Short mmCIF file of C-alpha atoms in Angstrom, two decimals:
data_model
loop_
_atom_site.label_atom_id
_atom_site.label_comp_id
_atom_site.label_asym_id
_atom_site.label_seq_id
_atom_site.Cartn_x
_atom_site.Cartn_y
_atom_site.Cartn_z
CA UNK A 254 0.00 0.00 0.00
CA UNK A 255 1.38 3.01 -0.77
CA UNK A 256 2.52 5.92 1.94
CA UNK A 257 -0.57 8.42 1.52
CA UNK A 258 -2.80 5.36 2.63
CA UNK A 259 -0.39 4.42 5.55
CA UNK A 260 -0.23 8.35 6.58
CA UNK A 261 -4.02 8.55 6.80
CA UNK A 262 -5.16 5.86 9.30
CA UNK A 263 -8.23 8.55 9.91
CA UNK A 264 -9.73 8.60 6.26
CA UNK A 265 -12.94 6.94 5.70
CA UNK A 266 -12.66 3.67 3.20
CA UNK A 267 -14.53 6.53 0.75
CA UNK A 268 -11.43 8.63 1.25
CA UNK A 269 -9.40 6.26 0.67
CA UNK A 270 -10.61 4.84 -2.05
CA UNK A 271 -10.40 8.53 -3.88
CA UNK A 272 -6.93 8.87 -2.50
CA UNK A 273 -6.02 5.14 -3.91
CA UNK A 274 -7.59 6.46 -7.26
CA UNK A 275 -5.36 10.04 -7.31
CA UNK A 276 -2.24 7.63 -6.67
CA UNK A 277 -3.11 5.84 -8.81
CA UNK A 278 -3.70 7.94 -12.07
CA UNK A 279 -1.71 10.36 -11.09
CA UNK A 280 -2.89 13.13 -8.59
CA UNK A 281 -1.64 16.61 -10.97
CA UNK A 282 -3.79 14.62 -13.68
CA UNK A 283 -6.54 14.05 -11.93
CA UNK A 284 -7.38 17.05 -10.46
CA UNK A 285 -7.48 18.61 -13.85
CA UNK A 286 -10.05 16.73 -14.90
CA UNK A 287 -12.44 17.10 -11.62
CA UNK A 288 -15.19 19.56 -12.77
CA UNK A 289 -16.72 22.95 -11.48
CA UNK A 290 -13.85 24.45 -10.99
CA UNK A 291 -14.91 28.09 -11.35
CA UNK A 292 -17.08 30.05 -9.47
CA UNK A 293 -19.16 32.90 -9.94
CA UNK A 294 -16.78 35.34 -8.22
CA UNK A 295 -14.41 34.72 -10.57
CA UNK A 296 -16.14 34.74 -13.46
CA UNK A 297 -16.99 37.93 -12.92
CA UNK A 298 -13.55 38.91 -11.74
CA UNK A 299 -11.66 37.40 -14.48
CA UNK A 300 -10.25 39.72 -17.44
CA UNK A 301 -7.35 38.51 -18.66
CA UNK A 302 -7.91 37.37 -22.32
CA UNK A 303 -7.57 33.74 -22.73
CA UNK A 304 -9.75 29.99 -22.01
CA UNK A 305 -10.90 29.00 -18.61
CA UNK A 306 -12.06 25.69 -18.04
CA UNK A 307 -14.64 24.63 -15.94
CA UNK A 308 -14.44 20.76 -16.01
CA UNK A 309 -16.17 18.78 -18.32
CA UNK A 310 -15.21 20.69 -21.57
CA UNK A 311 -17.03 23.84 -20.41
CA UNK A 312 -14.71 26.91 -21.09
CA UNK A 313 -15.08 30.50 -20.17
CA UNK A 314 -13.82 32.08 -23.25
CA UNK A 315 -12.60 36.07 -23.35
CA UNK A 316 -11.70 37.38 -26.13
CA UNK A 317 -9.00 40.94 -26.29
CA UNK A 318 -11.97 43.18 -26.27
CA UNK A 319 -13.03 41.44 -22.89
CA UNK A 320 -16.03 40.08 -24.16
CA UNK A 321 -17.14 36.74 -21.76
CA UNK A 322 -18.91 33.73 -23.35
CA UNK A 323 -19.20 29.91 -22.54
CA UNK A 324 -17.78 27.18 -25.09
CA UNK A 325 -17.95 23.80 -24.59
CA UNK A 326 -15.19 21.96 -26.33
CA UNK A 327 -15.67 17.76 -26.78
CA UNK A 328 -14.31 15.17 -29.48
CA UNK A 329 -16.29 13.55 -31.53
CA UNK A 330 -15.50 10.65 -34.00
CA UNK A 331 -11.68 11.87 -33.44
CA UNK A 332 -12.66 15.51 -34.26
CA UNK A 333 -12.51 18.60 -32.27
CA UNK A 334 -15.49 20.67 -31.39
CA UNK A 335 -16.89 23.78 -30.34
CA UNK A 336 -20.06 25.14 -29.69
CA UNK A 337 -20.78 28.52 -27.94
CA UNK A 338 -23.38 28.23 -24.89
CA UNK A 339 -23.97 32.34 -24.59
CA UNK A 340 -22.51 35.19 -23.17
CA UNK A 341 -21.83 35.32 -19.59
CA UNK A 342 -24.19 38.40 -19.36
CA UNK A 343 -27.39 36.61 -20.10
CA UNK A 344 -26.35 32.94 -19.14
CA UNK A 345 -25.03 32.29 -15.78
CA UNK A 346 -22.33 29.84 -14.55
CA UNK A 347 -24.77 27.62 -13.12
CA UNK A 348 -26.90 27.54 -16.85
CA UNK A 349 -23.46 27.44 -18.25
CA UNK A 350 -23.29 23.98 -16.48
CA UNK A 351 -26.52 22.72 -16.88
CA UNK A 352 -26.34 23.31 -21.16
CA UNK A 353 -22.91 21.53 -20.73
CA UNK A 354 -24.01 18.40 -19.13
CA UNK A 355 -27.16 18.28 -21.56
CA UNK A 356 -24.87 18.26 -24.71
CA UNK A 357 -22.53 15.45 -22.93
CA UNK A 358 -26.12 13.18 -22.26
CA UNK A 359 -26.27 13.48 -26.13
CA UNK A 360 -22.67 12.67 -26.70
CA UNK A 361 -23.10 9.75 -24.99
CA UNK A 362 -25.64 8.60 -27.23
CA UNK A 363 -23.81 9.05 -30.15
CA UNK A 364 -25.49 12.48 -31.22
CA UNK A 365 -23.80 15.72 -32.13
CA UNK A 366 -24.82 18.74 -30.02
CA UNK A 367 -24.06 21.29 -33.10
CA UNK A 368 -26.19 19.51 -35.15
CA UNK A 369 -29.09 19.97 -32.37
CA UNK A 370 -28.55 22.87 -32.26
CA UNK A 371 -28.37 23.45 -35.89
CA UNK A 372 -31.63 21.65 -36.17
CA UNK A 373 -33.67 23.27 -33.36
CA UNK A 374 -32.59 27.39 -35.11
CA UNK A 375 -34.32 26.01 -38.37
CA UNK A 376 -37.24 24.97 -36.38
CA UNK A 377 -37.52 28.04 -34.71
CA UNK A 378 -36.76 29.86 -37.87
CA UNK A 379 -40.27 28.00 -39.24
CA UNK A 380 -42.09 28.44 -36.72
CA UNK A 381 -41.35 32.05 -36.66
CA UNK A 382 -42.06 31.57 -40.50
CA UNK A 383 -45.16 30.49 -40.23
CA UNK A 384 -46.34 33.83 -38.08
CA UNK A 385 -45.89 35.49 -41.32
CA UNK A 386 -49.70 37.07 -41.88
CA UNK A 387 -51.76 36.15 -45.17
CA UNK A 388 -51.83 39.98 -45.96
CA UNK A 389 -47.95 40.05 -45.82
CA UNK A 390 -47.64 36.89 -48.23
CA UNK A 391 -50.07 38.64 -50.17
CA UNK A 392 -48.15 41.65 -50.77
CA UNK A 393 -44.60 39.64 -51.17
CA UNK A 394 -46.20 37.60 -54.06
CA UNK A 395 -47.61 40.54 -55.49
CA UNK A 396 -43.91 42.31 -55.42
CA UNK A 397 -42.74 39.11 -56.44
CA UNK A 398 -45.07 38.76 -59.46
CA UNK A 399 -45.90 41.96 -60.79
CA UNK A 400 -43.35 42.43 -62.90
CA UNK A 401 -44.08 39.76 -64.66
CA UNK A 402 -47.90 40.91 -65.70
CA UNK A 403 -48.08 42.68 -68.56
CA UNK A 404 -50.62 45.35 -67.84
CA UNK A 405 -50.03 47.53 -64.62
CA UNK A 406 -52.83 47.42 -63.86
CA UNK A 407 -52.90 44.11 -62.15
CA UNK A 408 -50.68 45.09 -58.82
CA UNK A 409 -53.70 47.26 -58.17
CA UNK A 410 -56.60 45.04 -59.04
CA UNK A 411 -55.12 42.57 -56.81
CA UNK A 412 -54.49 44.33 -54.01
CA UNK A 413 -58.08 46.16 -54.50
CA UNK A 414 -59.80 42.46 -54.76
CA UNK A 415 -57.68 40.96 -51.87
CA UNK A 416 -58.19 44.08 -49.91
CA UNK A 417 -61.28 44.55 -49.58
CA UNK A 418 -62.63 40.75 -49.47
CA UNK A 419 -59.94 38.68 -47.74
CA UNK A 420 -58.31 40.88 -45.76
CA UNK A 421 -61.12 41.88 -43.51
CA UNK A 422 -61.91 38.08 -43.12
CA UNK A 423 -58.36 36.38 -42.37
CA UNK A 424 -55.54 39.01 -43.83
CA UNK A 425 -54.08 39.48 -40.27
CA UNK A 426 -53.94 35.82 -39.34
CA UNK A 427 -51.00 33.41 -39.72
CA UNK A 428 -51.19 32.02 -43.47
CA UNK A 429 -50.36 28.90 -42.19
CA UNK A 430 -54.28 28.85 -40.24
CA UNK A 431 -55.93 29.86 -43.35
CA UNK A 432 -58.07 26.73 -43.69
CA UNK A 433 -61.37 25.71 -46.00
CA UNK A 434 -63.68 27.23 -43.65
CA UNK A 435 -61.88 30.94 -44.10
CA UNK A 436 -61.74 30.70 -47.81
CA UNK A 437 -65.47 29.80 -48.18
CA UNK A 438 -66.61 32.15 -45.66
CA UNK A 439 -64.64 34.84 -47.62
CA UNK A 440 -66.26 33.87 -50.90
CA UNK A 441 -69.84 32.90 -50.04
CA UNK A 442 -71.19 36.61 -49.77
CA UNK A 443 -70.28 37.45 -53.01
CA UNK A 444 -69.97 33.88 -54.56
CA UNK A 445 -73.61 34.66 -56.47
CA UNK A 446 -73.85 37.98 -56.46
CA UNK A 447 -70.84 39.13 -57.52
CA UNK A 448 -69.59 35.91 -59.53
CA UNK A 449 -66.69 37.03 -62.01
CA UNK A 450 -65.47 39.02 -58.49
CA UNK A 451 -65.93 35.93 -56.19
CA UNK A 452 -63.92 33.83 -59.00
CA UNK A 453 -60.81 36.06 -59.66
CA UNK A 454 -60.82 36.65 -55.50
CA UNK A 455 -60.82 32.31 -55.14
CA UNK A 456 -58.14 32.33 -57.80
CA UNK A 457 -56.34 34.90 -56.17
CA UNK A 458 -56.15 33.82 -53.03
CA UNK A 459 -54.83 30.27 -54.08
CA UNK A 460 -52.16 31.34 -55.69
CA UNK A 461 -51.38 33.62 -52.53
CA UNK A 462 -51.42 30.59 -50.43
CA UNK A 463 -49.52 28.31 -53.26
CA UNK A 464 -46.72 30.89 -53.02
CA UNK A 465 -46.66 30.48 -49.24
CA UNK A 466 -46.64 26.76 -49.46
CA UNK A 467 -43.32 27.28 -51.54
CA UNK A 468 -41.83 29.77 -49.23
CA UNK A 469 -42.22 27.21 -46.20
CA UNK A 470 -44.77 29.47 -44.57
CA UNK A 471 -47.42 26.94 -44.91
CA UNK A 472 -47.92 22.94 -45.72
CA UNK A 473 -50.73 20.52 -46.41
CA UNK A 474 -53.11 21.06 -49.36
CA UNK A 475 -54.07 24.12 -50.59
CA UNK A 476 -57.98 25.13 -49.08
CA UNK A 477 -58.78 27.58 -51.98
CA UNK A 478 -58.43 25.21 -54.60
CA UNK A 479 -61.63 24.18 -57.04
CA UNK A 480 -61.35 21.14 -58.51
CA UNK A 481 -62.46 18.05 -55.85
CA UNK A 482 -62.62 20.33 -52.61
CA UNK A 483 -64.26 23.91 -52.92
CA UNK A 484 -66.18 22.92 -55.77
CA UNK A 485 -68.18 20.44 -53.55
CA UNK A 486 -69.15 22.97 -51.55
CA UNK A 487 -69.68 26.19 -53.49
CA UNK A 488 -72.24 26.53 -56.76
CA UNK A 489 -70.52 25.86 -60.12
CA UNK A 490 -71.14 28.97 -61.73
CA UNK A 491 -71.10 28.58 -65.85
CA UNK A 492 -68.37 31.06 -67.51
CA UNK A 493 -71.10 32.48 -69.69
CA UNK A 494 -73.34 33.26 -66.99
CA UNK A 495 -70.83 35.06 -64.78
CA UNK A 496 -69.00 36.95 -67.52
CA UNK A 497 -70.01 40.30 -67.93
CA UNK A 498 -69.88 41.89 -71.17
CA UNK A 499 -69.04 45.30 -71.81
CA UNK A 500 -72.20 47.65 -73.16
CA UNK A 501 -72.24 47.73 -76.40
CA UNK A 502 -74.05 50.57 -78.91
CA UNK A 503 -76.82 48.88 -81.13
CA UNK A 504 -74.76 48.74 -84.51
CA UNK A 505 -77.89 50.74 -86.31
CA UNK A 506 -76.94 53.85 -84.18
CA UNK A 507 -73.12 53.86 -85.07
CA UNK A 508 -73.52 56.44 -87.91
CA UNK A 509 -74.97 59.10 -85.66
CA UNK A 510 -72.70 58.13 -82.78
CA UNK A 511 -69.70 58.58 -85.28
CA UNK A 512 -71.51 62.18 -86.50
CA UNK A 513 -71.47 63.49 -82.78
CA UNK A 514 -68.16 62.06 -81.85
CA UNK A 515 -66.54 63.63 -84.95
CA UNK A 516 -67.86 67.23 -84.03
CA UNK A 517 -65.69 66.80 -80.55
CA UNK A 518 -62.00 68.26 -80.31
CA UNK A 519 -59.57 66.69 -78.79
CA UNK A 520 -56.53 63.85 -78.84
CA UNK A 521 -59.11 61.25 -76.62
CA UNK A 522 -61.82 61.88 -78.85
CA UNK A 523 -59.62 61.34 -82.40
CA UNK A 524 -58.76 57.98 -80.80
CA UNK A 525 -62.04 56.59 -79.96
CA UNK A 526 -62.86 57.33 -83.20
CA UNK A 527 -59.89 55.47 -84.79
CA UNK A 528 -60.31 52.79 -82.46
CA UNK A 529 -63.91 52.01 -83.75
CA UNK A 530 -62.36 52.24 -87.45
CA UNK A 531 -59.95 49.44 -86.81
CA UNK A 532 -62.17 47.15 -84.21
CA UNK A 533 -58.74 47.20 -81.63
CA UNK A 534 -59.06 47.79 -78.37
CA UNK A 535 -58.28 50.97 -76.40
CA UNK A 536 -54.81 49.64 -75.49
CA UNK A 537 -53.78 49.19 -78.88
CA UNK A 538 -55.16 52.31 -80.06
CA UNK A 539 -53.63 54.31 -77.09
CA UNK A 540 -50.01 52.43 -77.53
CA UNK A 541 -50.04 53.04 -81.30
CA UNK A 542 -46.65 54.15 -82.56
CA UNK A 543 -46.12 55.92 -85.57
CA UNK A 544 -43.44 53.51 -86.89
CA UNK A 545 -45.92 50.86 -86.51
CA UNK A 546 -47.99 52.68 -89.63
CA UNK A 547 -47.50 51.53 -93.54
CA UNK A 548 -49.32 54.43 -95.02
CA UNK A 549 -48.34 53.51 -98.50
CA UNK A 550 -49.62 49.51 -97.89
CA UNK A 551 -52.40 50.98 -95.85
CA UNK A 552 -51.52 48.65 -93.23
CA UNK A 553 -51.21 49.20 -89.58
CA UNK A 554 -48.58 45.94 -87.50
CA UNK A 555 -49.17 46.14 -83.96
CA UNK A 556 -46.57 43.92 -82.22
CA UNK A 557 -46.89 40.89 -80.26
CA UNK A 558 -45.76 42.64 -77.05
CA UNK A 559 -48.91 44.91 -77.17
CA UNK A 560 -51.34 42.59 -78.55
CA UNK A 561 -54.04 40.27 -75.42
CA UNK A 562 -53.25 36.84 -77.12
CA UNK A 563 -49.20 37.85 -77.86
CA UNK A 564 -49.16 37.37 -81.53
CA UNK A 565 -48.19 40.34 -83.78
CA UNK A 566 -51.74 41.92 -86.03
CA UNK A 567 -51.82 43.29 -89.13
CA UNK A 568 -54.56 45.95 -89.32
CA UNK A 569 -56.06 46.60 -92.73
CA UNK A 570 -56.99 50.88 -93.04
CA UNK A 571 -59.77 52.23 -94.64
CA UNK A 572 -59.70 55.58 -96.11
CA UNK A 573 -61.03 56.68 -93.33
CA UNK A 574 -58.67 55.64 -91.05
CA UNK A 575 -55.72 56.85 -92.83
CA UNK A 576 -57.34 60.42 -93.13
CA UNK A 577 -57.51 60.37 -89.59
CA UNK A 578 -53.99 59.56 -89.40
CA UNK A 579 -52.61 62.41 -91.36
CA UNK A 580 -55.06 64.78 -89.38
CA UNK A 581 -53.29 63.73 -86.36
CA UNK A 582 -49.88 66.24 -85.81
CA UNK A 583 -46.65 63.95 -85.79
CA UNK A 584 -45.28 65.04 -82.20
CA UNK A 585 -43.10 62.17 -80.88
CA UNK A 586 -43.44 58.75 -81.69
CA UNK A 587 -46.63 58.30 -80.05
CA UNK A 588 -49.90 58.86 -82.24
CA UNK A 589 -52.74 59.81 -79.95
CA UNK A 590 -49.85 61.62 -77.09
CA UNK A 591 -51.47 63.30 -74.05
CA UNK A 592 -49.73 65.87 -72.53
CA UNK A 593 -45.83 65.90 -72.31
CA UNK A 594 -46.45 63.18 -75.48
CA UNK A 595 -47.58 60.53 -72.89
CA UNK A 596 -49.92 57.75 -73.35
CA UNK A 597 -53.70 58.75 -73.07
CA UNK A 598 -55.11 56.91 -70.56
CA UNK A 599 -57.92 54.55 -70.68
CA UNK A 600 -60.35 56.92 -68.47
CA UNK A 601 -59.44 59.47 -71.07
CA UNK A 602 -61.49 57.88 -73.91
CA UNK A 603 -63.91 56.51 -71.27
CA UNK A 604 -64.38 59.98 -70.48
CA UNK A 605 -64.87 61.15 -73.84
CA UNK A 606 -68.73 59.06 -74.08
CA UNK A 607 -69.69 59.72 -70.62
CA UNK A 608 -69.42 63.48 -71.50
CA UNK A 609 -71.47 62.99 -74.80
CA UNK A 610 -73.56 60.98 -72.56
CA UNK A 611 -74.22 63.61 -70.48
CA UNK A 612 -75.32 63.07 -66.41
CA UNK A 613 -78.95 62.07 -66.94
CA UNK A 614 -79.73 59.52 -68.58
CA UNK A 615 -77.88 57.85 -71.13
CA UNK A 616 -78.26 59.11 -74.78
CA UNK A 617 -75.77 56.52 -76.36
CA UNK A 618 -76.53 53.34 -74.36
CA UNK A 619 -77.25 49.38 -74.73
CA UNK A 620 -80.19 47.53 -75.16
CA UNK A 621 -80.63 47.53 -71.53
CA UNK A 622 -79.90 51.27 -70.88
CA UNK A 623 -76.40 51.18 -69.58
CA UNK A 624 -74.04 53.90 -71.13
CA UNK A 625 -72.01 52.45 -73.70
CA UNK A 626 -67.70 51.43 -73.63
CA UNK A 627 -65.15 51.80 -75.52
CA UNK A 628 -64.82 48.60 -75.84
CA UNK A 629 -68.07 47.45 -76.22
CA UNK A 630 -67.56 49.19 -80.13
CA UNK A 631 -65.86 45.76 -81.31
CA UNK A 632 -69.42 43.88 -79.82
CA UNK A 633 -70.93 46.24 -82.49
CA UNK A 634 -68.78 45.74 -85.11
CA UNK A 635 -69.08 41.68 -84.58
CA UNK A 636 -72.93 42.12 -84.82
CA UNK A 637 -72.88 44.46 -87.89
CA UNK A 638 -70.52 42.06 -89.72
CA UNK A 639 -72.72 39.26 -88.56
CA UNK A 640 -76.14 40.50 -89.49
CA UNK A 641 -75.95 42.88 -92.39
CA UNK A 642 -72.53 40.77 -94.47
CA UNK A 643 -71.80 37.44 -96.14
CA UNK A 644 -68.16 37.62 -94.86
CA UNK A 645 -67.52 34.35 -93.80
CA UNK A 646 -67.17 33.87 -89.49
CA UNK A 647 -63.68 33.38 -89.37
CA UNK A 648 -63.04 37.10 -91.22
CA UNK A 649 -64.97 38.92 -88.77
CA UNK A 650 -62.63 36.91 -85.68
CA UNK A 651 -59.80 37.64 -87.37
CA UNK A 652 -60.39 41.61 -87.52
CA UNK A 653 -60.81 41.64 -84.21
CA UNK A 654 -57.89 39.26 -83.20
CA UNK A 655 -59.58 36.35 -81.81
CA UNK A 656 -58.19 32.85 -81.59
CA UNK A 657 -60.92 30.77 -83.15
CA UNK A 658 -62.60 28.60 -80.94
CA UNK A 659 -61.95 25.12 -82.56
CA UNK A 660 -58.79 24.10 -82.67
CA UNK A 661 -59.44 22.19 -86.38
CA UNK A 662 -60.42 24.90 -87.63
CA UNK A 663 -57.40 27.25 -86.36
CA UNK A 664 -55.13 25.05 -88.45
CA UNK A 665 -57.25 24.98 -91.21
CA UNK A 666 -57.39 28.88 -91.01
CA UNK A 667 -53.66 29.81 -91.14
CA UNK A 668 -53.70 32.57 -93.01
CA UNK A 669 -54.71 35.95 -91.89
CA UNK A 670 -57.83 36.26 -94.72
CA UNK A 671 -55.64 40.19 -95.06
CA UNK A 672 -57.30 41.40 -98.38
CA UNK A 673 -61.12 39.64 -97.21
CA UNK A 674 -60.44 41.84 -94.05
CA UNK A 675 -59.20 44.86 -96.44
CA UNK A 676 -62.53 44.83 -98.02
CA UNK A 677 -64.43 44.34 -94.89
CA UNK A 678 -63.18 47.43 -92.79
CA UNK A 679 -63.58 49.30 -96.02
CA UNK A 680 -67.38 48.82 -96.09
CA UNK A 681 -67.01 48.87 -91.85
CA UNK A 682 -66.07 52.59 -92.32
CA UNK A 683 -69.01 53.54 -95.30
CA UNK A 684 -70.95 52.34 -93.07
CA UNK A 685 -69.74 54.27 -89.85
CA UNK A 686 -70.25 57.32 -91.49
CA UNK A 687 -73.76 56.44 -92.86
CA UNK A 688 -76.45 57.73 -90.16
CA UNK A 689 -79.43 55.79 -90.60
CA UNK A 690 -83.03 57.34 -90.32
CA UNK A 691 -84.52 53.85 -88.95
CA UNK A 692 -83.70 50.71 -86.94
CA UNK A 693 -84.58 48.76 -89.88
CA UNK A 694 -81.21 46.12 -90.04
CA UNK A 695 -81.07 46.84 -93.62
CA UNK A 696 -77.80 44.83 -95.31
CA UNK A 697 -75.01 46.70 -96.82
CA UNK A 698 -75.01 47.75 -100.61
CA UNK A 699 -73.20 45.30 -102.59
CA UNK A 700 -71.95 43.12 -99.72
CA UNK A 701 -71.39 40.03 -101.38
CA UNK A 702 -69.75 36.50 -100.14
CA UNK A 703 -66.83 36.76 -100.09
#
């Protein structure tokens, strides 16, 4: 037995058995390794830049700017390392201790403390994720889309729609709790009554909650889809019956409408009368460039960029059209320029009929007494062509830059029936300045089939 036994006859067998052990491994070693070595009082006394250790692998770190944090330092798989517990400000010696022995518990069963750790920031990161407010997902996917839409429009009409109905329901809860009951109880006040509105706002919202899906701020299925969920419990609405078309002037009164709207003055009122010429809409009209124009060919290319379905059209001109033209004065490159040679805008035409309409009631209206469009002038060019020529269908879609409805007969159609069209718009414009004294549909003199 060795001579610190033999010089302690007093010692408990527990003493002795520690004091065999220190001999034994050596008693510098040993006492090294025995943990909780620091206490508070020097922790907060100590300054001197350099590691402490506690026992155990916990280590008071300060750094040269005398900044105090906890490290624990273990080996793992024959590789060092080191993962930061705090600062001693906000975690104390005794926390210090307690984080250290948890991450040892987990080292002896084989798992990594960093990659805990790693694992419970990206939880917390999703769950914070997932606080992130339908209104707030709604704007980001509007930032994040807008660009993309091709009419500016859209940014507003969105936030409008989204705004007024689905905000007030569920825009300030997390867009992860947006469930089926929400959506429908957003849509079912104006799911009948206001059907195109209630079918853009479903559409809408899906695509808000498909973008937070991708984002991570939500899983599971999407509650504002249609086909096999929503549509079992909301009305299927037909497309025809929920589309509303825009008023359209009864194609017997265009003469007279074209008489009054030629005695206005003004840049808006020169280009709703060129727009009902050419059967384009008010964006085309309003966007027209003068390099666009073939005077000579009497032909008028809008490009694809500017056109609804993306494919470049080739506008036939009438006389009438290209008079108008060479009225207007070439200032810039725009035709119909607004002030400072910017682009009208479309209130600016719709302006120019509600001021010949005057605030009573309607003088230029629709069958059912609503004040005529703009755009509701193509509606009465399709019915003119329809009822008073033998131009075949396909003429009349083409003029006003319609995809035909069966696909067959798209790719029997290929060609752009130009001169048919030519001919068409020709008699289109006779006809716009004819007024007629009746509301007789009388056809056209010397339409023939073409």
């Amino acid at each position: 037995m060795s001579k610190a036994v033999l010089d302690n006859p007093a010692k408990s067998s527990y003493d002795l058995i520690v004091i065999l052990i220190v001999n034994l491994f050596g008693g510098a070693n040993f006492m090294v390794r025995r943990q909780q070595r620091l206490s508070a009082l020097q922790v907060a006394k100590l300054s001197k830049p350099g590691l402490y250790g506690d026992g155990g692998g916990l280590t008071l770190q300060i750094t040269t700017t005398g900044a105090k944090s906890w490290l624990l330092r273990y080996m793992m798989a024959g590789k060092p390392f080191g993962m930061g517990l705090g600062p001693t400000h906000t975690v104390s010696l005794a926390e210090a201790r307690q984080k250290a022995l948890d991450a040892r518990k987990l080292l002896i069963d084989g798992i990594n403390p960093l990659v805990v750790k790693r694992q419970d920031r990206i939880a917390g990161a999703l769950a914070s994720a997932k606080m992130m407010t339908f209104d707030q997902c709604a704007e980001a996917y509007i930032l994040a889309h807008k660009a993309g839409w091709k009419n500016a429009k859209h940014a507003d009409q969105w936030t409008n729609t989204l705004n007024t109905y689905a905000s007030p329901v569920f825009g300030h809860l997390p867009v992860a709790e947006i469930d089926t009951g929400l959506v429908v109880k957003c849509l079912s006040p104006i799911w009948e009554s206001k059907t195109e509105t209630a079918s853009r706002l479903r559409g809408r919202i899906e695509s808000v909650l498909g973008w937070a899906t991708t984002s991570g701020y939500r899983t599971g299925e999407n509650p504002a889809r249609w086909k096999g969920h929503l549509d079992n419990l909301l009305a299927t609405i037909s497309k025809s019956s929920r589309t509303k078309h825009h008023p359209s002037l009864p194609w017997q009164r265009i003469g007279a409408f074209m008489s009054a709207l030629r005695a206005r003055e003004g840049v808006s009122a020169r280009a709703v009368e060129f727009a009902i010429l050419t059967a384009c809409r008010s964006g085309e009209v309003r966007g027209a460039k003068w390099t666009e124009f073939d005077t000579a060919g009497k032909v008028w290319t809008i490009p694809a960029e500017r056109m609804k379905a993306k494919r470049e059209h080739e506008v036939p001109l009438s006389d009438a059209a290209l008079a108008l033209l060479e009225s207007m004065p070439k200032v810039g490159e725009i035709v119909f320029a607004g002030t400072k040679n910017q682009l009208l805008s479309d209130m600016s035409l719709t302006a120019v009929i509600r001021r010949m309409n005057g605030d009573d009631k309607p003088v230029w209206a629709d069958a059912n007494g609503e004040g005529v469009t703009v755009h509701g002038f193509r509606s009465s060019f399709r019915m003119w062509a329809a009822e008073t020529t033998n131009y075949p269908r396909e003429v009349a879609e083409h003029a006003l830059a319609h995809r035909l409805p069966d696909a067959v007969e798209r790719a029997y159609q290929r060609g752009s029936q130009f001169a048919k069209r030519a001919a068409l718009m020709a008699e289109w414009s006779v006809y716009c300045a004819t007024v007629q004294t009746d509301a007789v549909v009388k056809p056209i003199r010397g339409a023939t089939r073409r």
